[in-house]
Amino acid sequence: MARKLDADVIVVGGGPTGLMLAGELRLGGASVIVAEALERPSGQSRALGFTTRALESFDQRGLVERFPGLETSPMGHFAGVPFDYTVLEDANFGARGIPQSQTEAVLEEWAGELGADLRRGLTFLSLEQDAEGVTATVVTADGRREQLRGRYLVGADGARSTVRKAAGIDFPGTSGSQVMHLADVVGCGVRPRPHGERLPGGLVQVFPLPDGVDRVILSEYDTSLLGAGENVEFADVAAAWKRVTGEDISGGTPLWVSSFTDATRQAAEYRRGRVLLAGDAAHIHLPVGGQGMSAGVQDAVNLGWKLAATVRGRASEGLLDTYHAERHPVGARLLSNTRAQGQAIFGGEESQALRELFAELIALAEVKRQLAGAVSHIDIRYDIDADGHPLVGRRLPPRTLETADGPVRTPELLHPAQGVLLDLTDNAALRAAATGWRSRVTTVTGTPPSAKTFDGATALLVRPDGYIAWEGSDPAGLSGALERWFGTAEAA
């Protein structure tokens, strides 16, 4: 007899992806245990912000106000070539200067308020899955083995994911060809170089952070350093910095030291049976443009409502399979753009022609819009209806509607993580067609700022992740879309 469930879903990994997923699952009504190996938060800065689309995802859940003083940057770059991201409507270079530790603290508090069960000091060892669920074996901080059982298990446990390995999921891609050293340092006395400075021996960057902290990053062109691994010491970083720049930063006080490569890999499957992957467990790449953590957050937002509906018995056939179908192509495109940027930014003289070509292309307005959309992640279009309205498959842009109850911003409508039917022309027949899904889909009648606001759409069905699933005025078409994305209608 199968063991009793401890929760609907076991999430391995309590970083931003795992915590975001935990909150999403709770909003969808699923119980969740997050097993995190660290006994306490690391406090490390790590990622320093998130993309436009990740910021929109936080806005959809009412989390933006938990980041006091949050600011976005209009100026960004692609492959080290700076340009203004606001050339594309709604785009920017994202929120900058927000340490990952702050993001994790916000998400941990939010998920906890929603009832997620975060258990620290649990290291994942192995898993067994059967027709009814998954049993995970973990070891506690004091060395005891325990088992946790859920209907599903999600690996959000990073680039070296033991969940991915235990599930037997391949991780094809390319090994690193360049190594970058990184340190957050107080008192190193170096001048800012936010877009990098290319020197004969390598590339260096300096990003000023709050409280007198500087983040220094360098890449030497000497590829024999690839064996450096992640155990780099600040003395190693200071020595390399002096070799490349001639500057002595050894007197600074390091707060965090690490190294990384441009290794690029993607899981062949984001789902195998009852085991799923999200975040770095599913894709790794050069951390450029703040895209890594942001992609993990978006994985979680895409997966959370689908997995919650599945465990609650409300999902339509095949809904959970759309997670891989939608997010795997997005991940592949992400890996392509970060790899191209890495070859241009960190390459030596052999990459100069590539850098010059990028500079020429980015001078074109259309190229700016294309790259701003790719790096900000606001140009994602899921393959929902390729021949349908241009907005179908795309995110609902943040706009203000005039309703009978006053003005309302579209992100606010998504705070409960339910579907939303936007009736933009006061269509009573559409509202009547949606009544069978009233516990899963909120209907809102409102007037947009202009008829062009949503490309002339008369009504939009929006999924809990903020992506548009249907457009039109036909009640029968709406009913089909509702059943596809939100399961069978309730009895009258």
CSV table of C-alpha atoms in Angstrom, one decimal:
chain,number,residue,atom,x,y,z
A,1,MET,CA,0.0,0.0,0.0
A,2,ALA,CA,1.3,3.4,-1.0
A,3,ARG,CA,2.4,5.7,1.8
A,4,LYS,CA,0.2,8.5,2.9
A,5,LEU,CA,0.8,11.9,1.2
A,6,ASP,CA,2.7,14.5,3.1
A,7,ALA,CA,1.7,17.2,0.6
A,8,ASP,CA,0.2,17.5,-2.9
A,9,VAL,CA,3.6,18.7,-4.2
A,10,ILE,CA,7.2,18.4,-2.9
A,11,VAL,CA,9.5,21.2,-4.1
A,12,VAL,CA,13.2,20.5,-3.8
A,13,GLY,CA,15.0,23.8,-3.5
A,14,GLY,CA,14.1,27.0,-1.6
A,15,GLY,CA,15.7,29.6,-3.9
A,16,PRO,CA,13.6,32.2,-5.9
A,17,THR,CA,12.2,29.6,-8.3
A,18,GLY,CA,11.2,27.1,-5.6
A,19,LEU,CA,9.7,29.8,-3.4
A,20,MET,CA,7.8,31.4,-6.2
A,21,LEU,CA,6.4,28.0,-7.2
A,22,ALA,CA,5.4,27.3,-3.6
A,23,GLY,CA,3.4,30.6,-3.5
A,24,GLU,CA,1.8,29.8,-6.9
A,25,LEU,CA,0.8,26.3,-5.8
A,26,ARG,CA,-0.8,27.7,-2.6
A,27,LEU,CA,-2.8,30.3,-4.5
A,28,GLY,CA,-4.1,27.4,-6.7
A,29,GLY,CA,-5.2,25.4,-3.6
A,30,ALA,CA,-2.4,22.8,-3.5
A,31,SER,CA,-0.5,21.9,-0.4
A,32,VAL,CA,3.3,22.1,-0.7
A,33,ILE,CA,6.4,21.3,1.2
A,34,VAL,CA,9.7,23.0,0.2
A,35,ALA,CA,12.8,21.0,1.1
A,36,GLU,CA,15.8,23.3,1.3
A,37,ALA,CA,19.3,22.1,2.1
A,38,LEU,CA,20.5,25.4,3.7
A,39,GLU,CA,19.6,25.6,7.4
A,40,ARG,CA,19.3,29.4,7.0
A,41,PRO,CA,19.3,31.9,4.2
A,42,SER,CA,22.8,32.4,2.7
A,43,GLY,CA,22.5,36.2,2.6
A,44,GLN,CA,24.5,36.3,-0.6
A,45,SER,CA,23.7,38.9,-3.2
A,46,ARG,CA,24.1,36.6,-6.2
A,47,ALA,CA,21.6,37.8,-8.9
A,48,LEU,CA,21.1,41.6,-8.8
A,49,GLY,CA,17.7,42.2,-10.2
A,50,PHE,CA,15.2,40.8,-12.7
A,51,THR,CA,13.8,41.4,-16.1
A,52,THR,CA,10.7,43.4,-17.1
A,53,ARG,CA,8.6,40.3,-17.4
A,54,ALA,CA,9.7,38.9,-14.1
A,55,LEU,CA,8.8,42.3,-12.6
A,56,GLU,CA,5.4,42.1,-14.3
A,57,SER,CA,4.9,38.6,-12.8
A,58,PHE,CA,5.6,40.0,-9.3
A,59,ASP,CA,3.1,42.8,-10.1
A,60,GLN,CA,0.5,40.2,-11.0
A,61,ARG,CA,0.8,38.8,-7.4
A,62,GLY,CA,0.9,42.1,-5.6
A,63,LEU,CA,4.6,41.7,-4.7
A,64,VAL,CA,6.1,44.9,-6.1
A,65,GLU,CA,5.3,47.0,-3.1
A,66,ARG,CA,7.4,44.6,-1.0
A,67,PHE,CA,10.5,45.9,-2.8
A,68,PRO,CA,10.8,49.4,-1.4
A,69,GLY,CA,12.5,51.9,-3.7
A,70,LEU,CA,12.5,49.6,-6.7
A,71,GLU,CA,13.6,51.3,-9.8
A,72,THR,CA,14.0,50.1,-13.4
A,73,SER,CA,16.7,51.1,-15.8
A,74,PRO,CA,15.9,52.3,-19.4
A,75,MET,CA,19.5,51.7,-20.5
A,76,GLY,CA,20.8,48.2,-21.0
A,77,HIS,CA,22.9,46.4,-23.5
A,78,PHE,CA,23.2,43.4,-25.7
A,79,ALA,CA,26.6,41.8,-26.0
A,80,GLY,CA,28.1,44.8,-24.3
A,81,VAL,CA,26.6,47.3,-26.8
A,82,PRO,CA,24.5,49.8,-24.8
A,83,PHE,CA,21.1,51.0,-26.0
A,84,ASP,CA,17.8,52.3,-24.6
A,85,TYR,CA,15.3,49.4,-24.0
A,86,THR,CA,12.3,51.7,-23.9
A,87,VAL,CA,12.5,51.8,-27.7
A,88,LEU,CA,10.0,48.9,-27.2
A,89,GLU,CA,6.7,49.7,-25.5
A,90,ASP,CA,6.7,48.5,-21.8
A,91,ALA,CA,10.3,47.3,-22.0
A,92,ASN,CA,13.2,48.3,-19.8
A,93,PHE,CA,16.4,46.7,-18.7
A,94,GLY,CA,14.7,45.5,-15.6
A,95,ALA,CA,15.0,46.2,-11.9
A,96,ARG,CA,18.7,46.5,-10.9
A,97,GLY,CA,20.6,46.5,-7.7
A,98,ILE,CA,18.3,44.2,-5.9
A,99,PRO,CA,20.3,41.4,-4.3
A,100,GLN,CA,19.0,37.9,-4.6
A,101,SER,CA,18.9,37.6,-0.8
A,102,GLN,CA,16.3,40.3,-0.7
A,103,THR,CA,14.2,38.7,-3.5
A,104,GLU,CA,14.3,35.4,-1.6
A,105,ALA,CA,13.3,37.0,1.7
A,106,VAL,CA,10.3,38.6,0.0
A,107,LEU,CA,9.2,35.3,-1.7
A,108,GLU,CA,9.8,33.3,1.5
A,109,GLU,CA,7.6,35.6,3.5
A,110,TRP,CA,4.9,35.6,0.8
A,111,ALA,CA,4.8,31.9,0.4
A,112,GLY,CA,4.8,31.4,4.1
A,113,GLU,CA,1.8,33.7,4.5
A,114,LEU,CA,0.0,31.6,1.9
A,115,GLY,CA,0.6,28.4,3.9
A,116,ALA,CA,3.7,26.9,2.2
A,117,ASP,CA,5.7,24.6,4.4
A,118,LEU,CA,9.4,25.5,4.1
A,119,ARG,CA,11.6,22.9,5.8
A,120,ARG,CA,15.3,23.8,6.0
A,121,GLY,CA,18.2,21.5,6.5
A,122,LEU,CA,16.8,18.8,4.3
A,123,THR,CA,19.2,17.5,1.5
A,124,PHE,CA,17.6,15.5,-1.3
A,125,LEU,CA,19.1,12.1,-1.9
A,126,SER,CA,16.8,10.1,-4.1
A,127,LEU,CA,13.3,9.5,-5.4
A,128,GLU,CA,10.9,6.8,-6.4
A,129,GLN,CA,7.8,7.5,-8.4
A,130,ASP,CA,4.7,5.2,-9.0
A,131,ALA,CA,1.3,5.6,-10.5
A,132,GLU,CA,0.0,7.7,-7.5
A,133,GLY,CA,2.9,9.8,-6.4
A,134,VAL,CA,6.6,10.4,-5.7
A,135,THR,CA,8.5,9.5,-2.6
A,136,ALA,CA,11.7,11.6,-1.9
A,137,THR,CA,14.4,10.5,0.5
A,138,VAL,CA,16.1,13.4,2.3
A,139,VAL,CA,18.7,13.6,4.9
A,140,THR,CA,18.3,16.1,7.8
A,141,ALA,CA,21.0,18.4,9.1
A,142,ASP,CA,21.8,15.9,11.9
A,143,GLY,CA,22.2,13.0,9.5
A,144,ARG,CA,18.8,11.3,9.8
A,145,ARG,CA,17.1,10.0,6.7
A,146,GLU,CA,13.4,10.9,6.2
A,147,GLN,CA,10.9,10.4,3.4
A,148,LEU,CA,8.5,12.9,1.9
A,149,ARG,CA,5.7,11.9,-0.4
A,150,GLY,CA,3.7,14.0,-2.8
A,151,ARG,CA,1.6,13.5,-5.8
A,152,TYR,CA,4.3,15.4,-7.8
A,153,LEU,CA,7.8,16.5,-7.1
A,154,VAL,CA,9.5,19.5,-8.6
A,155,GLY,CA,13.3,20.0,-8.8
A,156,ALA,CA,14.2,23.6,-8.3
A,157,ASP,CA,17.5,22.7,-6.9
A,158,GLY,CA,19.9,24.5,-9.2
A,159,ALA,CA,22.4,23.8,-12.0
A,160,ARG,CA,23.7,20.6,-10.4
A,161,SER,CA,20.2,19.3,-9.7
A,162,THR,CA,20.2,16.0,-8.0
A,163,VAL,CA,16.5,15.7,-8.8
A,164,ARG,CA,17.2,15.9,-12.5
A,165,LYS,CA,19.9,13.2,-12.1
A,166,ALA,CA,17.6,11.0,-10.0
A,167,ALA,CA,14.8,11.3,-12.5
A,168,GLY,CA,17.2,10.2,-15.3
A,169,ILE,CA,16.6,13.4,-17.4
A,170,ASP,CA,19.4,14.2,-19.9
A,171,PHE,CA,21.1,17.7,-19.7
A,172,PRO,CA,22.7,18.2,-23.1
A,173,GLY,CA,24.6,21.3,-24.1
A,174,THR,CA,28.0,22.8,-24.2
A,175,SER,CA,30.7,22.9,-21.5
A,176,GLY,CA,32.2,26.2,-20.5
A,177,SER,CA,34.9,27.8,-22.6
A,178,GLN,CA,35.5,30.8,-20.5
A,179,VAL,CA,35.7,31.4,-16.7
A,180,MET,CA,34.5,34.5,-14.9
A,181,HIS,CA,35.5,35.5,-11.4
A,182,LEU,CA,33.2,37.6,-9.3
A,183,ALA,CA,33.3,39.3,-5.9
A,184,ASP,CA,31.3,41.8,-3.9
A,185,VAL,CA,33.9,43.9,-2.1
A,186,VAL,CA,33.9,46.9,0.3
A,187,GLY,CA,36.8,49.3,0.1
A,188,CYS,CA,38.5,48.2,-3.1
A,189,GLY,CA,38.6,51.7,-4.4
A,190,VAL,CA,38.0,51.0,-8.1
A,191,ARG,CA,36.1,53.1,-10.6
A,192,PRO,CA,32.8,52.0,-12.0
A,193,ARG,CA,32.8,50.1,-15.3
A,194,PRO,CA,29.2,49.0,-15.7
A,195,HIS,CA,29.5,48.1,-19.4
A,196,GLY,CA,32.9,46.6,-19.0
A,197,GLU,CA,36.5,47.6,-20.0
A,198,ARG,CA,38.4,45.5,-22.5
A,199,LEU,CA,42.1,45.2,-21.8
A,200,PRO,CA,44.9,43.1,-23.4
A,201,GLY,CA,44.6,40.4,-20.8
A,202,GLY,CA,40.8,40.2,-20.3
A,203,LEU,CA,37.6,42.0,-19.6
A,204,VAL,CA,36.7,43.7,-16.3
A,205,GLN,CA,33.4,45.1,-15.0
A,206,VAL,CA,32.6,47.1,-11.9
A,207,PHE,CA,29.0,47.7,-10.7
A,208,PRO,CA,28.6,50.0,-7.7
A,209,LEU,CA,26.0,48.6,-5.1
A,210,PRO,CA,24.5,50.2,-2.0
A,211,ASP,CA,26.4,50.6,1.2
A,212,GLY,CA,29.8,51.2,-0.5
A,213,VAL,CA,29.9,47.7,-2.0
A,214,ASP,CA,31.3,47.1,-5.5
A,215,ARG,CA,30.7,44.0,-7.6
A,216,VAL,CA,33.8,43.2,-9.6
A,217,ILE,CA,33.8,40.7,-12.4
A,218,LEU,CA,36.6,39.7,-14.6
A,219,SER,CA,37.4,37.2,-17.3
A,220,GLU,CA,41.0,36.5,-18.4
A,221,TYR,CA,41.5,35.4,-21.9
A,222,ASP,CA,43.7,32.5,-20.6
A,223,THR,CA,41.3,29.5,-20.9
A,224,SER,CA,43.7,27.3,-19.0
A,225,LEU,CA,41.9,28.7,-15.9
A,226,LEU,CA,38.7,26.7,-16.7
A,227,GLY,CA,39.5,24.3,-13.9
A,228,ALA,CA,39.1,27.0,-11.3
A,229,GLY,CA,35.6,25.7,-10.2
A,230,GLU,CA,33.5,27.5,-7.6
A,231,ASN,CA,36.0,27.3,-4.8
A,232,VAL,CA,37.8,30.5,-5.8
A,233,GLU,CA,39.2,32.7,-3.0
A,234,PHE,CA,39.3,36.5,-2.9
A,235,ALA,CA,43.1,36.3,-3.1
A,236,ASP,CA,42.7,34.5,-6.4
A,237,VAL,CA,40.3,37.2,-7.7
A,238,ALA,CA,42.6,40.1,-6.5
A,239,ALA,CA,45.6,38.4,-8.2
A,240,ALA,CA,43.8,38.0,-11.5
A,241,TRP,CA,42.5,41.6,-11.2
A,242,LYS,CA,46.0,42.9,-10.9
A,243,ARG,CA,47.2,40.8,-13.8
A,244,VAL,CA,44.6,42.2,-16.1
A,245,THR,CA,44.3,45.9,-14.8
A,246,GLY,CA,47.4,46.5,-12.8
A,247,GLU,CA,45.2,47.7,-9.9
A,248,ASP,CA,45.5,46.3,-6.4
A,249,ILE,CA,42.2,45.4,-4.8
A,250,SER,CA,43.6,43.0,-2.3
A,251,GLY,CA,43.0,45.4,0.6
A,252,GLY,CA,39.2,45.3,0.1
A,253,THR,CA,36.9,43.2,2.3
A,254,PRO,CA,35.1,40.5,0.3
A,255,LEU,CA,31.4,39.8,1.1
A,256,TRP,CA,30.9,37.1,-1.5
A,257,VAL,CA,33.3,35.5,-3.9
A,258,SER,CA,32.4,33.1,-6.7
A,259,SER,CA,33.2,32.0,-10.2
A,260,PHE,CA,31.1,30.8,-13.2
A,261,THR,CA,31.5,29.8,-16.8
A,262,ASP,CA,29.5,30.1,-19.9
A,263,ALA,CA,28.4,26.5,-19.8
A,264,THR,CA,25.1,26.2,-21.6
A,265,ARG,CA,22.8,23.3,-21.0
A,266,GLN,CA,19.0,22.5,-21.1
A,267,ALA,CA,17.1,19.6,-19.8
A,268,ALA,CA,15.8,17.4,-22.5
A,269,GLU,CA,12.5,17.1,-20.7
A,270,TYR,CA,10.9,19.5,-18.2
A,271,ARG,CA,8.6,16.6,-17.1
A,272,ARG,CA,9.2,12.9,-16.7
A,273,GLY,CA,6.1,11.3,-15.2
A,274,ARG,CA,5.4,12.9,-11.8
A,275,VAL,CA,8.8,14.7,-11.7
A,276,LEU,CA,9.2,18.2,-13.1
A,277,LEU,CA,12.1,20.7,-13.3
A,278,ALA,CA,12.2,24.5,-13.1
A,279,GLY,CA,14.8,27.2,-13.0
A,280,ASP,CA,18.5,26.4,-13.2
A,281,ALA,CA,17.6,22.7,-12.8
A,282,ALA,CA,16.1,22.9,-16.2
A,283,HIS,CA,18.5,25.4,-17.9
A,284,ILE,CA,21.9,26.9,-17.3
A,285,HIS,CA,23.6,29.7,-19.2
A,286,LEU,CA,25.9,32.7,-18.8
A,287,PRO,CA,24.2,35.1,-16.3
A,288,VAL,CA,23.8,38.2,-18.5
A,289,GLY,CA,21.0,40.7,-18.5
A,290,GLY,CA,19.5,39.4,-15.3
A,291,GLN,CA,17.8,36.6,-17.3
A,292,GLY,CA,18.6,33.5,-15.2
A,293,MET,CA,16.6,34.1,-12.0
A,294,SER,CA,13.9,35.8,-14.0
A,295,ALA,CA,13.5,32.8,-16.3
A,296,GLY,CA,13.1,30.6,-13.2
A,297,VAL,CA,10.4,32.8,-11.7
A,298,GLN,CA,8.5,32.6,-15.0
A,299,ASP,CA,8.9,28.8,-15.1
A,300,ALA,CA,7.3,28.8,-11.6
A,301,VAL,CA,4.4,31.1,-12.7
A,302,ASN,CA,3.7,29.0,-15.8
A,303,LEU,CA,3.8,25.7,-13.9
A,304,GLY,CA,2.2,26.6,-10.6
A,305,TRP,CA,-1.4,27.1,-11.6
A,306,LYS,CA,-1.3,24.1,-14.0
A,307,LEU,CA,0.1,21.7,-11.3
A,308,ALA,CA,-2.3,23.0,-8.7
A,309,ALA,CA,-5.3,22.4,-11.1
A,310,THR,CA,-4.0,18.9,-11.8
A,311,VAL,CA,-3.7,17.8,-8.2
A,312,ARG,CA,-7.1,19.3,-7.4
A,313,GLY,CA,-8.7,17.3,-10.2
A,314,ARG,CA,-9.7,20.4,-12.2
A,315,ALA,CA,-7.3,20.3,-15.1
A,316,SER,CA,-8.2,19.5,-18.6
A,317,GLU,CA,-6.5,16.5,-20.3
A,318,GLY,CA,-2.9,17.4,-21.2
A,319,LEU,CA,-2.8,20.7,-19.3
A,320,LEU,CA,0.4,19.8,-17.4
A,321,ASP,CA,2.1,18.8,-20.6
A,322,THR,CA,1.8,22.3,-21.8
A,323,TYR,CA,4.5,23.3,-19.2
A,324,HIS,CA,7.3,21.6,-21.2
A,325,ALA,CA,5.6,22.5,-24.5
A,326,GLU,CA,5.7,26.2,-23.6
A,327,ARG,CA,8.7,26.7,-21.5
A,328,HIS,CA,11.2,24.5,-23.2
A,329,PRO,CA,11.3,26.6,-26.4
A,330,VAL,CA,11.5,29.8,-24.3
A,331,GLY,CA,14.5,28.2,-22.5
A,332,ALA,CA,16.2,27.3,-25.8
A,333,ARG,CA,15.8,30.8,-27.0
A,334,LEU,CA,17.2,32.2,-23.8
A,335,LEU,CA,20.3,29.9,-24.1
A,336,SER,CA,20.8,31.1,-27.6
A,337,ASN,CA,20.8,34.8,-26.8
A,338,THR,CA,23.1,34.4,-23.7
A,339,ARG,CA,25.6,32.3,-25.5
A,340,ALA,CA,25.8,34.8,-28.4
A,341,GLN,CA,26.3,37.6,-25.9
A,342,GLY,CA,29.0,35.6,-24.0
A,343,GLN,CA,31.0,34.9,-27.2
A,344,ALA,CA,31.0,38.6,-28.0
A,345,ILE,CA,31.5,40.1,-24.5
A,346,PHE,CA,34.1,37.7,-23.1
A,347,GLY,CA,35.9,36.6,-26.2
A,348,GLY,CA,39.3,38.0,-27.0
A,349,GLU,CA,40.6,39.4,-30.2
A,350,GLU,CA,39.0,36.5,-32.1
A,351,SER,CA,35.6,37.9,-31.2
A,352,GLN,CA,36.2,41.5,-32.3
A,353,ALA,CA,34.5,41.1,-35.7
A,354,LEU,CA,31.4,39.8,-33.9
A,355,ARG,CA,31.4,42.8,-31.6
A,356,GLU,CA,31.7,45.2,-34.5
A,357,LEU,CA,28.8,43.4,-36.3
A,358,PHE,CA,26.6,43.6,-33.2
A,359,ALA,CA,27.3,47.4,-32.9
A,360,GLU,CA,26.3,47.9,-36.5
A,361,LEU,CA,23.1,45.9,-36.2
A,362,ILE,CA,22.0,47.5,-32.9
A,363,ALA,CA,22.1,50.9,-34.5
A,364,LEU,CA,18.9,49.9,-36.3
A,365,ALA,CA,15.7,50.6,-34.5
A,366,GLU,CA,14.0,47.3,-35.5
A,367,VAL,CA,17.0,45.4,-34.1
A,368,LYS,CA,16.8,47.3,-30.9
A,369,ARG,CA,13.1,46.4,-30.5
A,370,GLN,CA,13.8,42.8,-31.3
A,371,LEU,CA,16.7,42.5,-28.7
A,372,ALA,CA,14.9,44.5,-26.1
A,373,GLY,CA,11.9,42.1,-26.4
A,374,ALA,CA,14.1,39.1,-26.1
A,375,VAL,CA,16.2,40.1,-23.1
A,376,SER,CA,13.2,41.7,-21.2
A,377,HIS,CA,11.2,38.6,-21.9
A,378,ILE,CA,8.1,40.6,-22.8
A,379,ASP,CA,8.0,39.3,-26.4
A,380,ILE,CA,7.3,35.7,-25.4
A,381,ARG,CA,4.5,34.1,-27.4
A,382,TYR,CA,3.3,30.6,-26.5
A,383,ASP,CA,2.0,28.5,-29.3
A,384,ILE,CA,-1.7,28.6,-28.3
A,385,ASP,CA,-3.3,29.7,-31.6
A,386,ALA,CA,-0.7,30.7,-34.2
A,387,ASP,CA,-3.5,31.9,-36.6
A,388,GLY,CA,-5.5,33.7,-34.0
A,389,HIS,CA,-5.5,37.3,-32.8
A,390,PRO,CA,-2.0,38.8,-32.4
A,391,LEU,CA,-2.3,38.9,-28.6
A,392,VAL,CA,-3.2,35.3,-28.2
A,393,GLY,CA,-0.2,33.5,-26.6
A,394,ARG,CA,1.3,36.8,-25.4
A,395,ARG,CA,1.3,38.4,-22.0
A,396,LEU,CA,-1.5,40.8,-21.0
A,397,PRO,CA,0.1,44.2,-21.0
A,398,PRO,CA,-0.3,46.3,-17.9
A,399,ARG,CA,-3.1,48.8,-18.7
A,400,THR,CA,-5.8,50.6,-16.7
A,401,LEU,CA,-9.5,49.8,-17.4
A,402,GLU,CA,-12.5,51.9,-16.4
A,403,THR,CA,-15.0,49.6,-14.7
A,404,ALA,CA,-18.3,50.2,-12.8
A,405,ASP,CA,-16.2,50.1,-9.6
A,406,GLY,CA,-13.7,52.6,-10.9
A,407,PRO,CA,-10.3,52.3,-12.6
A,408,VAL,CA,-8.4,49.1,-12.2
A,409,ARG,CA,-4.9,48.0,-13.4
A,410,THR,CA,-4.9,44.7,-15.2
A,411,PRO,CA,-2.1,43.2,-13.0
A,412,GLU,CA,-4.4,43.7,-10.0
A,413,LEU,CA,-6.9,41.4,-11.6
A,414,LEU,CA,-4.4,38.6,-11.4
A,415,HIS,CA,-3.5,38.8,-7.7
A,416,PRO,CA,-5.6,35.7,-6.8
A,417,ALA,CA,-3.9,33.7,-9.6
A,418,GLN,CA,-7.2,32.9,-11.2
A,419,GLY,CA,-8.3,33.2,-14.9
A,420,VAL,CA,-9.8,36.5,-16.0
A,421,LEU,CA,-12.3,37.2,-18.7
A,422,LEU,CA,-12.0,40.8,-19.9
A,423,ASP,CA,-15.3,41.8,-21.4
A,424,LEU,CA,-14.3,45.0,-23.3
A,425,THR,CA,-17.6,45.6,-25.1
A,426,ASP,CA,-20.2,44.8,-22.5
A,427,ASN,CA,-21.1,41.5,-24.1
A,428,ALA,CA,-23.8,39.8,-21.9
A,429,ALA,CA,-23.7,36.5,-24.0
A,430,LEU,CA,-20.0,36.1,-23.3
A,431,ARG,CA,-20.5,36.7,-19.6
A,432,ALA,CA,-23.3,34.1,-19.5
A,433,ALA,CA,-21.0,31.6,-21.3
A,434,ALA,CA,-18.4,31.9,-18.6
A,435,THR,CA,-20.7,31.3,-15.6
A,436,GLY,CA,-19.8,27.6,-15.5
A,437,TRP,CA,-16.3,28.5,-14.6
A,438,ARG,CA,-17.1,31.3,-12.1
A,439,SER,CA,-15.0,29.8,-9.3
A,440,ARG,CA,-11.9,29.6,-11.5
A,441,VAL,CA,-12.4,32.6,-13.8
A,442,THR,CA,-13.3,36.2,-12.8
A,443,THR,CA,-15.3,38.2,-15.3
A,444,VAL,CA,-14.5,41.9,-15.5
A,445,THR,CA,-16.4,44.3,-17.8
A,446,GLY,CA,-14.3,47.4,-18.5
A,447,THR,CA,-13.3,50.0,-21.1
A,448,PRO,CA,-9.7,50.3,-22.1
A,449,PRO,CA,-8.0,53.7,-22.7
A,450,SER,CA,-8.7,53.4,-26.4
A,451,ALA,CA,-10.0,50.9,-29.0
A,452,LYS,CA,-6.3,50.3,-30.0
A,453,THR,CA,-5.2,49.4,-26.5
A,454,PHE,CA,-5.5,45.6,-27.0
A,455,ASP,CA,-5.1,45.7,-30.8
A,456,GLY,CA,-8.9,46.0,-31.3
A,457,ALA,CA,-9.8,43.0,-29.2
A,458,THR,CA,-13.4,42.8,-28.0
A,459,ALA,CA,-12.8,40.2,-25.2
A,460,LEU,CA,-9.8,38.4,-23.8
A,461,LEU,CA,-9.5,35.3,-21.7
A,462,VAL,CA,-6.4,35.5,-19.6
A,463,ARG,CA,-4.7,32.6,-17.8
A,464,PRO,CA,-3.5,32.9,-14.2
A,465,ASP,CA,0.1,33.4,-15.5
A,466,GLY,CA,-1.0,36.5,-17.3
A,467,TYR,CA,-0.9,35.1,-20.8
A,468,ILE,CA,-3.9,35.5,-23.2
A,469,ALA,CA,-5.6,32.2,-24.1
A,470,TRP,CA,-8.4,33.4,-26.3
A,471,GLU,CA,-9.8,36.5,-28.1
A,472,GLY,CA,-13.2,37.0,-29.7
A,473,SER,CA,-16.9,37.6,-29.3
A,474,ASP,CA,-18.3,34.1,-30.0
A,475,PRO,CA,-19.7,32.4,-26.8
A,476,ALA,CA,-19.1,29.0,-28.2
A,477,GLY,CA,-15.4,29.8,-28.9
A,478,LEU,CA,-15.1,31.1,-25.4
A,479,SER,CA,-16.6,27.9,-23.9
A,480,GLY,CA,-14.1,25.8,-25.8
A,481,ALA,CA,-11.1,27.9,-24.6
A,482,LEU,CA,-12.4,27.8,-21.0
A,483,GLU,CA,-12.7,24.0,-21.1
A,484,ARG,CA,-9.3,23.7,-22.6
A,485,TRP,CA,-7.5,25.8,-20.0
A,486,PHE,CA,-9.8,25.5,-16.9
A,487,GLY,CA,-11.4,22.1,-17.2
A,488,THR,CA,-15.0,21.0,-17.2
A,489,ALA,CA,-17.7,23.6,-16.3
A,490,GLU,CA,-19.4,23.3,-12.9
A,491,ALA,CA,-23.0,22.3,-12.7
A,492,ALA,CA,-25.5,25.2,-12.7
